[in-house]
Amino acid sequence: KITLLLPEIDPLITSVSTSYDFDRIQVVTKNILRLAVFELLFDDQIPPKVAMAEAIRLSRKFSTPESASFVNALLDHLYHKNLGEEVDPQKFAKQAQTLLQSEQIASDACDAQKPGCVGRR
């Protein structure tokens, strides 16, 4: 079901990820977001708080703490936007900046190692 809705889900993620380009989101994080957006907006069986909590847990387990914060901010923004509520774009921008800094640190550490480092872009 999710893959059939990707043409709708990805633009939703992009619409709230204004401070961080959709194409730069790591594949694992992007797929966690896709699952969570599906559960939040297209699946009435799963309560929103459960969908968000599970996405944050998956991000912590399979990505980074910064990614988990990014996922939390993005899903919270999208959820409240979907309800028609005002959202604070600065909250998301701060999480995106933290994620960018974390990526730069990882990239610099990888560059200091031998070629072929897993973290290398």
Backbone as CSV, one residue per row, in Angstrom:
resi,resn,N_x,N_y,N_z,CA_x,CA_y,CA_z,C_x,C_y,C_z
1,LYS,0.812,-1.208,0.000,0.000,0.000,0.000,0.850,1.265,0.000
2,ILE,1.918,1.242,0.770,2.736,2.435,0.904,3.371,2.810,-0.430
3,THR,3.900,1.827,-1.148,4.569,2.136,-2.416,3.601,2.739,-3.424
4,LEU,2.343,2.325,-3.366,1.352,2.901,-4.270,1.065,4.367,-3.941
5,LEU,1.264,4.733,-2.693,0.982,6.103,-2.246,2.217,7.005,-2.208
6,LEU,3.375,6.489,-2.620,4.583,7.316,-2.600,4.425,8.625,-3.375
7,PRO,3.711,8.629,-4.513,3.529,9.918,-5.206,2.783,10.960,-4.373
8,GLU,2.062,10.523,-3.357,1.394,11.455,-2.441,2.216,11.691,-1.181
9,ILE,2.867,10.641,-0.690,3.601,10.723,0.574,4.857,11.575,0.450
10,ASP,5.658,11.344,-0.587,6.917,12.082,-0.722,6.708,13.599,-0.805
11,PRO,5.729,14.091,-1.570,5.500,15.546,-1.567,5.054,16.086,-0.199
12,LEU,4.354,15.264,0.575,3.973,15.699,1.916,5.214,15.888,2.787
13,ILE,6.133,14.942,2.697,7.382,15.054,3.451,8.159,16.283,2.978
14,THR,8.249,16.444,1.673,8.967,17.585,1.095,8.355,18.908,1.540
15,SER,7.035,18.944,1.655,6.356,20.196,2.007,6.703,20.693,3.411
16,VAL,7.039,19.788,4.306,7.393,20.213,5.663,8.901,20.202,5.900
17,SER,9.638,19.607,4.984,11.090,19.556,5.105,11.711,20.693,4.303
18,THR,11.349,21.906,4.639,11.803,23.067,3.881,13.255,23.440,4.174
19,SER,13.751,23.086,5.339,15.124,23.441,5.702,16.115,22.340,5.347
20,TYR,15.618,21.219,4.872,16.485,20.075,4.576,15.939,19.406,3.326
21,ASP,16.727,19.381,2.266,16.302,18.859,0.981,15.926,17.377,1.066
22,PHE,14.796,17.023,0.498,14.285,15.644,0.522,15.319,14.658,-0.002
23,ASP,16.027,15.010,-1.049,17.008,14.107,-1.654,18.215,13.848,-0.754
24,ARG,18.445,14.704,0.223,19.573,14.521,1.149,19.219,13.657,2.348
25,ILE,17.955,13.381,2.545,17.557,12.534,3.670,18.060,11.122,3.409
26,GLN,18.720,10.537,4.401,19.256,9.188,4.262,18.129,8.212,3.937
27,VAL,18.452,7.164,3.189,17.455,6.202,2.726,16.686,5.588,3.892
28,VAL,17.384,5.201,4.949,16.710,4.593,6.100,15.726,5.573,6.714
29,THR,16.170,6.791,6.941,15.311,7.815,7.536,14.133,8.131,6.623
30,LYS,14.398,8.218,5.331,13.341,8.517,4.368,12.261,7.420,4.399
31,ASN,12.681,6.170,4.485,11.706,5.080,4.515,10.939,5.028,5.837
32,ILE,11.598,5.377,6.918,10.904,5.484,8.206,9.850,6.588,8.125
33,LEU,10.226,7.704,7.531,9.270,8.808,7.367,8.099,8.393,6.490
34,ARG,8.374,7.685,5.419,7.300,7.234,4.528,6.316,6.331,5.267
35,LEU,6.846,5.397,6.035,5.977,4.505,6.811,5.146,5.305,7.808
36,ALA,5.782,6.218,8.506,5.082,7.006,9.519,4.019,7.911,8.905
37,VAL,4.338,8.545,7.780,3.348,9.408,7.117,2.161,8.572,6.655
38,PHE,2.432,7.394,6.127,1.342,6.498,5.736,0.456,6.189,6.946
39,GLU,1.093,5.813,8.052,0.326,5.477,9.252,-0.426,6.683,9.807
40,LEU,0.183,7.853,9.750,-0.455,9.067,10.272,-1.662,9.502,9.441
41,LEU,-1.511,9.471,8.127,-2.507,10.110,7.272,-3.375,9.161,6.450
42,PHE,-2.930,7.930,6.267,-3.659,7.032,5.384,-4.150,5.753,6.054
43,ASP,-3.788,5.517,7.306,-4.172,4.287,7.995,-4.875,4.645,9.303
44,ASP,-6.169,4.433,9.332,-6.962,4.782,10.518,-6.796,3.784,11.671
45,GLN,-6.105,2.689,11.427,-5.944,1.639,12.439,-4.911,1.990,13.515
46,ILE,-3.999,2.895,13.187,-2.894,3.199,14.097,-3.046,4.622,14.633
47,PRO,-3.094,4.775,15.949,-3.191,6.120,16.531,-1.956,6.953,16.162
48,PRO,-2.140,8.245,15.905,-1.018,9.098,15.500,0.172,9.068,16.457
49,LYS,-0.093,9.103,17.754,1.014,9.102,18.713,1.819,7.809,18.643
50,VAL,1.138,6.706,18.371,1.827,5.421,18.232,2.693,5.425,16.975
51,ALA,2.146,5.929,15.882,2.904,5.994,14.622,4.154,6.857,14.791
52,MET,4.015,7.996,15.444,5.161,8.886,15.638,6.187,8.267,16.585
53,ALA,5.725,7.684,17.671,6.641,7.070,18.632,7.418,5.918,17.988
54,GLU,6.746,5.127,17.183,7.407,4.001,16.513,8.445,4.509,15.509
55,ALA,8.135,5.567,14.785,9.082,6.136,13.825,10.323,6.670,14.543
56,ILE,10.135,7.310,15.668,11.259,7.832,16.445,12.110,6.680,16.967
57,ARG,11.458,5.633,17.453,12.181,4.461,17.952,12.990,3.803,16.838
58,LEU,12.383,3.647,15.673,13.097,3.056,14.532,14.285,3.919,14.113
59,SER,14.118,5.229,14.147,15.211,6.131,13.795,16.374,6.010,14.770
60,ARG,16.060,5.909,16.040,17.123,5.750,17.039,17.859,4.432,16.840
61,LYS,17.105,3.380,16.516,17.692,2.053,16.375,18.508,1.916,15.095
62,PHE,18.001,2.432,13.981,18.622,2.183,12.695,19.349,3.380,12.091
63,SER,19.297,4.528,12.770,19.989,5.707,12.247,20.742,6.373,13.385
64,THR,20.457,7.641,13.654,21.199,8.389,14.682,20.227,9.112,15.607
65,PRO,20.709,9.537,16.776,19.847,10.347,17.656,19.381,11.632,16.971
66,GLU,20.266,12.238,16.155,19.886,13.448,15.435,18.776,13.148,14.430
67,SER,18.867,11.995,13.798,17.833,11.592,12.846,16.498,11.401,13.562
68,ALA,16.542,10.829,14.747,15.315,10.632,15.519,14.672,11.974,15.863
69,SER,15.476,12.957,16.223,14.946,14.290,16.512,14.371,14.938,15.258
70,PHE,15.061,14.744,14.139,14.600,15.253,12.849,13.249,14.628,12.483
71,VAL,13.146,13.306,12.624,11.894,12.596,12.333,10.788,13.102,13.242
72,ASN,11.082,13.255,14.509,10.096,13.747,15.466,9.574,15.124,15.052
73,ALA,10.488,16.032,14.754,10.082,17.394,14.387,9.283,17.404,13.084
74,LEU,9.740,16.647,12.102,9.060,16.630,10.815,7.654,16.035,10.935
75,LEU,7.528,14.910,11.630,6.209,14.277,11.781,5.271,15.134,12.615
76,ASP,5.802,15.756,13.654,4.986,16.646,14.477,4.473,17.806,13.634
77,HIS,5.350,18.379,12.830,4.985,19.485,11.944,3.890,19.039,10.960
78,LEU,4.093,17.894,10.329,3.138,17.388,9.349,1.794,17.047,10.000
79,TYR,1.845,16.443,11.166,0.616,16.071,11.882,-0.212,17.310,12.216
80,HIS,0.433,18.311,12.780,-0.292,19.530,13.155,-0.748,20.314,11.929
81,LYS,0.060,20.313,10.902,-0.333,20.958,9.648,-1.578,20.276,9.077
82,ASN,-1.617,18.960,9.134,-2.760,18.197,8.639,-4.030,18.493,9.442
83,LEU,-3.861,18.812,10.715,-5.007,19.171,11.560,-5.444,20.618,11.344
84,GLY,-4.659,21.359,10.564,-4.971,22.762,10.316,-4.457,23.685,11.393
85,GLU,-3.551,23.209,12.219,-3.008,24.010,13.311,-1.768,24.769,12.850
86,GLU,-1.467,25.851,13.541,-0.249,26.603,13.278,0.946,25.792,13.766
87,VAL,2.024,25.829,13.005,3.235,25.122,13.400,4.400,26.102,13.428
88,ASP,5.397,25.775,14.236,6.573,26.618,14.379,7.666,26.115,13.446
89,PRO,7.902,26.790,12.324,8.919,26.323,11.382,10.335,26.367,11.967
90,GLN,10.555,27.186,12.988,11.870,27.269,13.609,12.238,25.969,14.327
91,LYS,11.237,25.279,14.867,11.499,24.016,15.556,12.099,23.008,14.584
92,PHE,11.496,22.895,13.421,12.010,21.967,12.426,13.364,22.428,11.895
93,ALA,13.518,23.703,11.640,14.772,24.240,11.104,15.934,23.925,12.049
94,LYS,15.692,24.015,13.340,16.734,23.718,14.322,17.141,22.249,14.245
95,GLN,16.165,21.343,14.127,16.476,19.922,14.030,17.218,19.606,12.738
96,ALA,16.835,20.255,11.644,17.518,20.045,10.370,18.965,20.516,10.458
97,GLN,19.210,21.639,11.115,20.565,22.145,11.279,21.411,21.184,12.114
98,THR,20.847,20.624,13.156,21.555,19.654,13.986,21.933,18.427,13.162
99,LEU,21.013,17.974,12.322,21.282,16.822,11.470,22.397,17.138,10.468
100,LEU,22.372,18.323,9.879,23.431,18.728,8.947,24.798,18.743,9.628
101,GLN,24.844,19.266,10.842,26.107,19.318,11.579,26.608,17.906,11.876
102,SER,25.702,17.017,12.252,26.072,15.636,12.532,26.630,14.960,11.284
103,GLU,25.995,15.194,10.138,26.479,14.618,8.882,27.870,15.144,8.542
104,GLN,28.109,16.426,8.776,29.410,17.004,8.469,30.494,16.400,9.351
105,ILE,30.199,16.205,10.614,31.156,15.595,11.532,31.483,14.178,11.067
106,ALA,30.456,13.414,10.695,30.667,12.043,10.216,31.476,12.033,8.926
107,SER,31.179,12.952,8.033,31.892,13.040,6.769,33.357,13.402,6.994
108,ASP,33.615,14.356,7.886,34.988,14.753,8.188,35.769,13.593,8.804
109,ALA,35.134,12.855,9.708,35.792,11.704,10.332,36.086,10.635,9.292
110,CYS,35.177,10.446,8.381,35.360,9.460,7.332,36.479,9.875,6.384
111,ASP,36.532,11.153,6.046,37.579,11.648,5.158,38.964,11.446,5.764
112,ALA,39.033,11.463,7.092,40.308,11.285,7.775,40.755,9.825,7.737
113,GLN,39.818,8.920,7.459,40.142,7.492,7.379,40.508,7.131,5.951
114,LYS,40.745,5.877,5.753,41.114,5.412,4.409,39.932,5.474,3.453
115,PRO,40.190,5.504,2.151,39.111,5.509,1.159,38.211,4.282,1.328
116,GLY,36.949,4.479,0.993,35.998,3.382,1.103,35.266,3.367,2.432
117,CYS,35.455,4.385,3.226,34.779,4.480,4.514,33.268,4.431,4.298
118,VAL,32.568,3.691,5.129,31.130,3.512,4.977,30.383,4.824,5.048
119,GLY,30.824,5.767,5.842,30.139,7.031,5.998,30.419,8.043,4.901
120,ARG,31.304,7.698,4.007,31.695,8.622,2.936,30.538,8.850,1.971
121,ARG,30.352,10.113,1.562,29.305,10.447,0.593,29.802,10.278,-0.805
